[in-house]
CSV table of C-alpha atoms in Angstrom, one decimal:
chain,number,residue,atom,x,y,z
A,1,UNK,CA,0.8,8.7,17.9
A,2,UNK,CA,4.4,8.9,16.9
A,3,UNK,CA,6.8,11.1,18.4
A,4,UNK,CA,9.2,11.4,15.7
A,5,UNK,CA,10.2,10.0,12.5
A,6,UNK,CA,12.5,7.4,14.4
A,7,UNK,CA,9.2,6.2,16.1
A,8,UNK,CA,7.5,5.7,12.9
A,9,UNK,CA,10.3,3.8,11.5
A,10,UNK,CA,10.2,1.3,14.5
A,11,UNK,CA,6.6,0.8,13.8
A,12,UNK,CA,7.1,0.4,10.0
A,13,UNK,CA,10.1,-2.3,10.6
A,14,UNK,CA,7.3,-4.1,12.7
A,15,UNK,CA,4.7,-3.9,10.0
A,16,UNK,CA,7.2,-5.2,7.4
A,17,UNK,CA,8.0,-8.4,9.5
A,18,UNK,CA,7.5,-11.3,6.8
A,19,UNK,CA,5.3,-13.5,9.2
A,20,UNK,CA,2.9,-10.9,10.2
A,21,UNK,CA,-0.7,-12.3,10.1
A,22,UNK,CA,-3.2,-9.8,8.8
A,23,UNK,CA,-5.8,-9.3,6.1
A,24,UNK,CA,-2.9,-9.9,3.6
A,25,UNK,CA,-2.7,-13.4,4.7
A,26,UNK,CA,-6.4,-13.9,4.5
A,27,UNK,CA,-6.2,-12.5,1.0
A,28,UNK,CA,-3.8,-15.0,0.1
A,29,UNK,CA,-5.8,-17.9,1.2
A,30,UNK,CA,-9.0,-16.4,-0.4
A,31,UNK,CA,-7.3,-15.7,-3.8
A,32,UNK,CA,-5.6,-19.2,-4.0
A,33,UNK,CA,-9.0,-20.4,-4.0
A,34,UNK,CA,-9.6,-18.6,-7.4
A,35,UNK,CA,-6.2,-19.0,-9.2
A,36,UNK,CA,-2.9,-20.8,-8.7
A,37,UNK,CA,-0.7,-19.1,-11.2
A,38,UNK,CA,0.5,-15.4,-10.2
A,39,UNK,CA,2.7,-12.9,-11.9
A,40,UNK,CA,5.2,-10.9,-10.0
A,41,UNK,CA,4.3,-7.0,-9.3
A,42,UNK,CA,5.5,-4.5,-6.9
A,43,UNK,CA,4.2,-1.0,-5.6
A,44,UNK,CA,5.6,1.7,-3.5
A,45,UNK,CA,3.9,2.9,-0.3
A,46,UNK,CA,5.3,6.2,0.0
A,47,UNK,CA,5.5,7.6,3.6
A,48,UNK,CA,6.3,11.0,4.4
A,49,UNK,CA,7.0,12.7,7.9
A,50,UNK,CA,6.0,16.4,7.5
A,51,UNK,CA,5.2,19.0,10.0
A,52,UNK,CA,5.4,16.2,12.9
A,53,UNK,CA,2.9,14.2,11.2
A,54,UNK,CA,3.1,11.2,9.0
A,55,UNK,CA,1.2,10.6,6.0
A,56,UNK,CA,0.9,8.1,2.9
A,57,UNK,CA,0.9,9.2,-0.6
A,58,UNK,CA,-1.5,7.6,-3.1
A,59,UNK,CA,-2.4,8.4,-6.7
A,60,UNK,CA,-5.5,8.3,-8.9
A,61,UNK,CA,-4.9,6.4,-12.1
A,62,UNK,CA,-5.6,8.0,-15.4
A,63,UNK,CA,-9.1,7.6,-16.7
A,64,UNK,CA,-7.4,6.8,-20.0
A,65,UNK,CA,-5.9,3.7,-18.9
A,66,UNK,CA,-7.3,0.2,-20.2
A,67,UNK,CA,-7.2,-1.4,-16.9
A,68,UNK,CA,-8.3,0.1,-13.5
A,69,UNK,CA,-8.7,3.7,-14.9
A,70,UNK,CA,-9.6,6.3,-12.3
A,71,UNK,CA,-9.1,3.9,-9.2
A,72,UNK,CA,-6.8,4.9,-6.2
A,73,UNK,CA,-3.6,2.9,-6.1
A,74,UNK,CA,0.2,3.2,-5.4
A,75,UNK,CA,2.9,3.5,-7.9
A,76,UNK,CA,3.8,0.2,-9.2
A,77,UNK,CA,3.4,-2.4,-12.0
A,78,UNK,CA,4.8,-5.8,-13.2
A,79,UNK,CA,8.2,-6.8,-12.5
A,80,UNK,CA,10.5,-6.7,-15.7
A,81,UNK,CA,13.4,-8.9,-16.4
A,82,UNK,CA,15.5,-5.7,-16.2
A,83,UNK,CA,14.5,-5.3,-12.6
A,84,UNK,CA,16.6,-8.4,-11.6
A,85,UNK,CA,13.8,-10.0,-9.6
A,86,UNK,CA,14.0,-7.1,-7.1
A,87,UNK,CA,10.6,-5.8,-5.9
A,88,UNK,CA,12.5,-2.7,-4.7
A,89,UNK,CA,13.9,-2.2,-8.3
A,90,UNK,CA,10.4,-2.5,-9.7
A,91,UNK,CA,8.8,-0.2,-7.3
A,92,UNK,CA,11.3,2.5,-7.5
A,93,UNK,CA,11.3,2.2,-11.4
A,94,UNK,CA,7.6,2.5,-11.6
A,95,UNK,CA,7.7,5.4,-9.1
A,96,UNK,CA,10.0,7.3,-11.5
A,97,UNK,CA,8.0,6.7,-14.4
A,98,UNK,CA,4.5,7.6,-12.9
A,99,UNK,CA,5.5,10.4,-10.4
A,100,UNK,CA,8.8,11.8,-11.8
A,101,UNK,CA,10.6,11.1,-8.5
A,102,UNK,CA,14.1,9.5,-8.6
A,103,UNK,CA,15.1,6.3,-6.6
A,104,UNK,CA,17.8,8.5,-4.6
A,105,UNK,CA,14.6,10.4,-3.1
A,106,UNK,CA,13.5,7.5,-1.0
A,107,UNK,CA,14.7,5.5,2.2
A,108,UNK,CA,13.7,1.9,1.6
A,109,UNK,CA,12.3,0.5,5.1
A,110,UNK,CA,11.2,-2.9,4.1
A,111,UNK,CA,8.3,-5.0,2.5
A,112,UNK,CA,5.0,-6.0,3.7
A,113,UNK,CA,3.3,-9.4,3.2
A,114,UNK,CA,2.8,-9.9,-0.5
A,115,UNK,CA,-0.8,-9.1,-1.5
A,116,UNK,CA,-2.6,-11.5,-4.0
A,117,UNK,CA,-4.9,-10.4,-6.7
A,118,UNK,CA,-7.5,-12.6,-8.3
A,119,UNK,CA,-6.6,-11.4,-11.5
A,120,UNK,CA,-3.3,-13.5,-11.3
A,121,UNK,CA,-0.8,-11.0,-9.8
A,122,UNK,CA,1.1,-11.2,-6.6
A,123,UNK,CA,2.0,-7.6,-5.5
A,124,UNK,CA,4.9,-7.1,-3.1
A,125,UNK,CA,4.3,-3.6,-1.3
A,126,UNK,CA,7.7,-1.9,-0.8
A,127,UNK,CA,7.5,0.6,2.3
A,128,UNK,CA,9.6,3.7,1.6
A,129,UNK,CA,10.2,7.2,3.6
A,130,UNK,CA,10.5,10.1,1.4
A,131,UNK,CA,13.7,12.0,2.4
A,132,UNK,CA,13.8,14.5,-0.6
A,133,UNK,CA,10.6,16.7,-1.1
A,134,UNK,CA,11.2,16.8,-4.7
A,135,UNK,CA,8.0,18.1,-6.5
A,136,UNK,CA,5.7,15.4,-7.9
A,137,UNK,CA,5.8,15.3,-11.7
A,138,UNK,CA,2.8,12.8,-12.6
A,139,UNK,CA,2.8,11.4,-16.1
A,140,UNK,CA,-0.7,12.2,-17.4
A,141,UNK,CA,-0.8,9.1,-19.4
A,142,UNK,CA,-0.7,7.1,-16.1
A,143,UNK,CA,-1.6,9.3,-13.0
A,144,UNK,CA,-4.3,12.1,-12.9
A,145,UNK,CA,-4.0,13.1,-9.3
A,146,UNK,CA,-1.3,12.6,-6.3
A,147,UNK,CA,-2.9,13.1,-2.8
A,148,UNK,CA,-1.9,12.2,0.8
A,149,UNK,CA,-3.8,10.5,3.6
A,150,UNK,CA,-2.9,11.2,7.2
A,151,UNK,CA,-1.4,8.0,8.9
A,152,UNK,CA,-3.9,8.7,11.9
A,153,UNK,CA,-6.7,7.8,9.8
A,154,UNK,CA,-5.1,4.8,8.0
A,155,UNK,CA,-4.3,3.1,11.3
A,156,UNK,CA,-7.8,3.2,12.8
A,157,UNK,CA,-9.5,-0.2,12.0
A,158,UNK,CA,-13.1,1.4,12.7
A,159,UNK,CA,-12.6,3.6,9.5
A,160,UNK,CA,-12.5,0.6,7.1
A,161,UNK,CA,-15.5,-1.1,5.6
A,162,UNK,CA,-16.1,-4.3,3.7
A,163,UNK,CA,-17.5,-5.0,0.2
A,164,UNK,CA,-18.3,-8.1,-1.7
A,165,UNK,CA,-17.2,-8.4,-5.3
A,166,UNK,CA,-17.5,-11.3,-7.9
A,167,UNK,CA,-14.6,-12.9,-9.7
A,168,UNK,CA,-16.1,-15.4,-12.2
A,169,UNK,CA,-17.9,-18.1,-9.9
A,170,UNK,CA,-16.3,-16.8,-6.9
A,171,UNK,CA,-17.4,-14.2,-4.3
A,172,UNK,CA,-14.6,-12.1,-2.7
A,173,UNK,CA,-14.5,-10.1,0.5
A,174,UNK,CA,-12.6,-6.9,0.1
A,175,UNK,CA,-11.7,-3.9,2.4
A,176,UNK,CA,-12.2,0.0,1.5
A,177,UNK,CA,-11.4,3.1,3.3
A,178,UNK,CA,-13.5,6.0,2.7
A,179,UNK,CA,-11.5,9.3,2.5
A,180,UNK,CA,-12.8,12.8,1.5
A,181,UNK,CA,-14.3,12.0,-2.1
A,182,UNK,CA,-11.7,9.1,-2.7
A,183,UNK,CA,-12.9,5.6,-3.0
A,184,UNK,CA,-10.0,3.5,-1.7
A,185,UNK,CA,-10.7,-0.1,-2.1
A,186,UNK,CA,-9.3,-3.6,-3.1
A,187,UNK,CA,-5.8,-4.3,-2.8
A,188,UNK,CA,-4.6,-0.9,-1.9
A,189,UNK,CA,-7.0,-0.7,0.9
A,190,UNK,CA,-6.1,-4.0,1.9
A,191,UNK,CA,-2.5,-3.2,2.3
A,192,UNK,CA,-3.4,-0.1,4.4
A,193,UNK,CA,-5.7,-2.3,6.6
A,194,UNK,CA,-2.5,-4.6,7.1
A,195,UNK,CA,-0.8,-1.5,8.7
A,196,UNK,CA,-3.9,-0.7,10.9
A,197,UNK,CA,-3.8,-4.4,12.0
A,198,UNK,CA,0.0,-4.3,12.5
A,199,UNK,CA,-0.4,-1.0,14.5
A,200,UNK,CA,-2.8,-2.9,17.0
A,201,UNK,CA,-0.4,-5.7,17.3
A,202,UNK,CA,2.4,-3.5,18.0
A,203,UNK,CA,0.5,-1.5,20.7
A,204,UNK,CA,-0.4,-4.7,22.3
A,205,UNK,CA,3.3,-5.9,22.3
A,206,UNK,CA,4.0,-2.7,24.1
A,207,UNK,CA,1.1,-3.2,26.8
A,208,UNK,CA,2.4,-6.9,27.3
A,209,UNK,CA,6.0,-5.6,28.2
């Protein structure tokens, strides 16, 4: 799928184009019908090139958390004033707090389209490549598990499913990505599906040229 890390970076820069149309643009349209006011948040999408194979790291949120306990997510959270309105600063701070990995361990590639949530958040997904394989040191109050998913599985659209959820009076369509015993769904699966759709567009561009 990718010959080397440079080839992977080429694709990730393509996926990070701000005008890339995907499930995330569809989510925005669907979510704005539910709410018009959004609070800024950010997550880090951690990529790693290991043993000639790219993978993406995710976390299982601690079951002790009041909101979304036990769900699969990327490290991240609400933007603080101290972050200086920087999604990158928020994503790196939250990753350090949740996983114990410092900012210097990451090469920032770019950002995907924002991901809108019916709960009133607009999440800025920050794409980063792990360049220092420092050990994960998950904060047990926030993270119960850290695991990786092969990018080859993530980029295959046929692996995704859709489900319907209710938010008040609204019925919303969300994506899910079954993997092993993990239920990856909602905003997290939506960001991953954006990558799958972007990869299809990237391949079609290569064919066209």
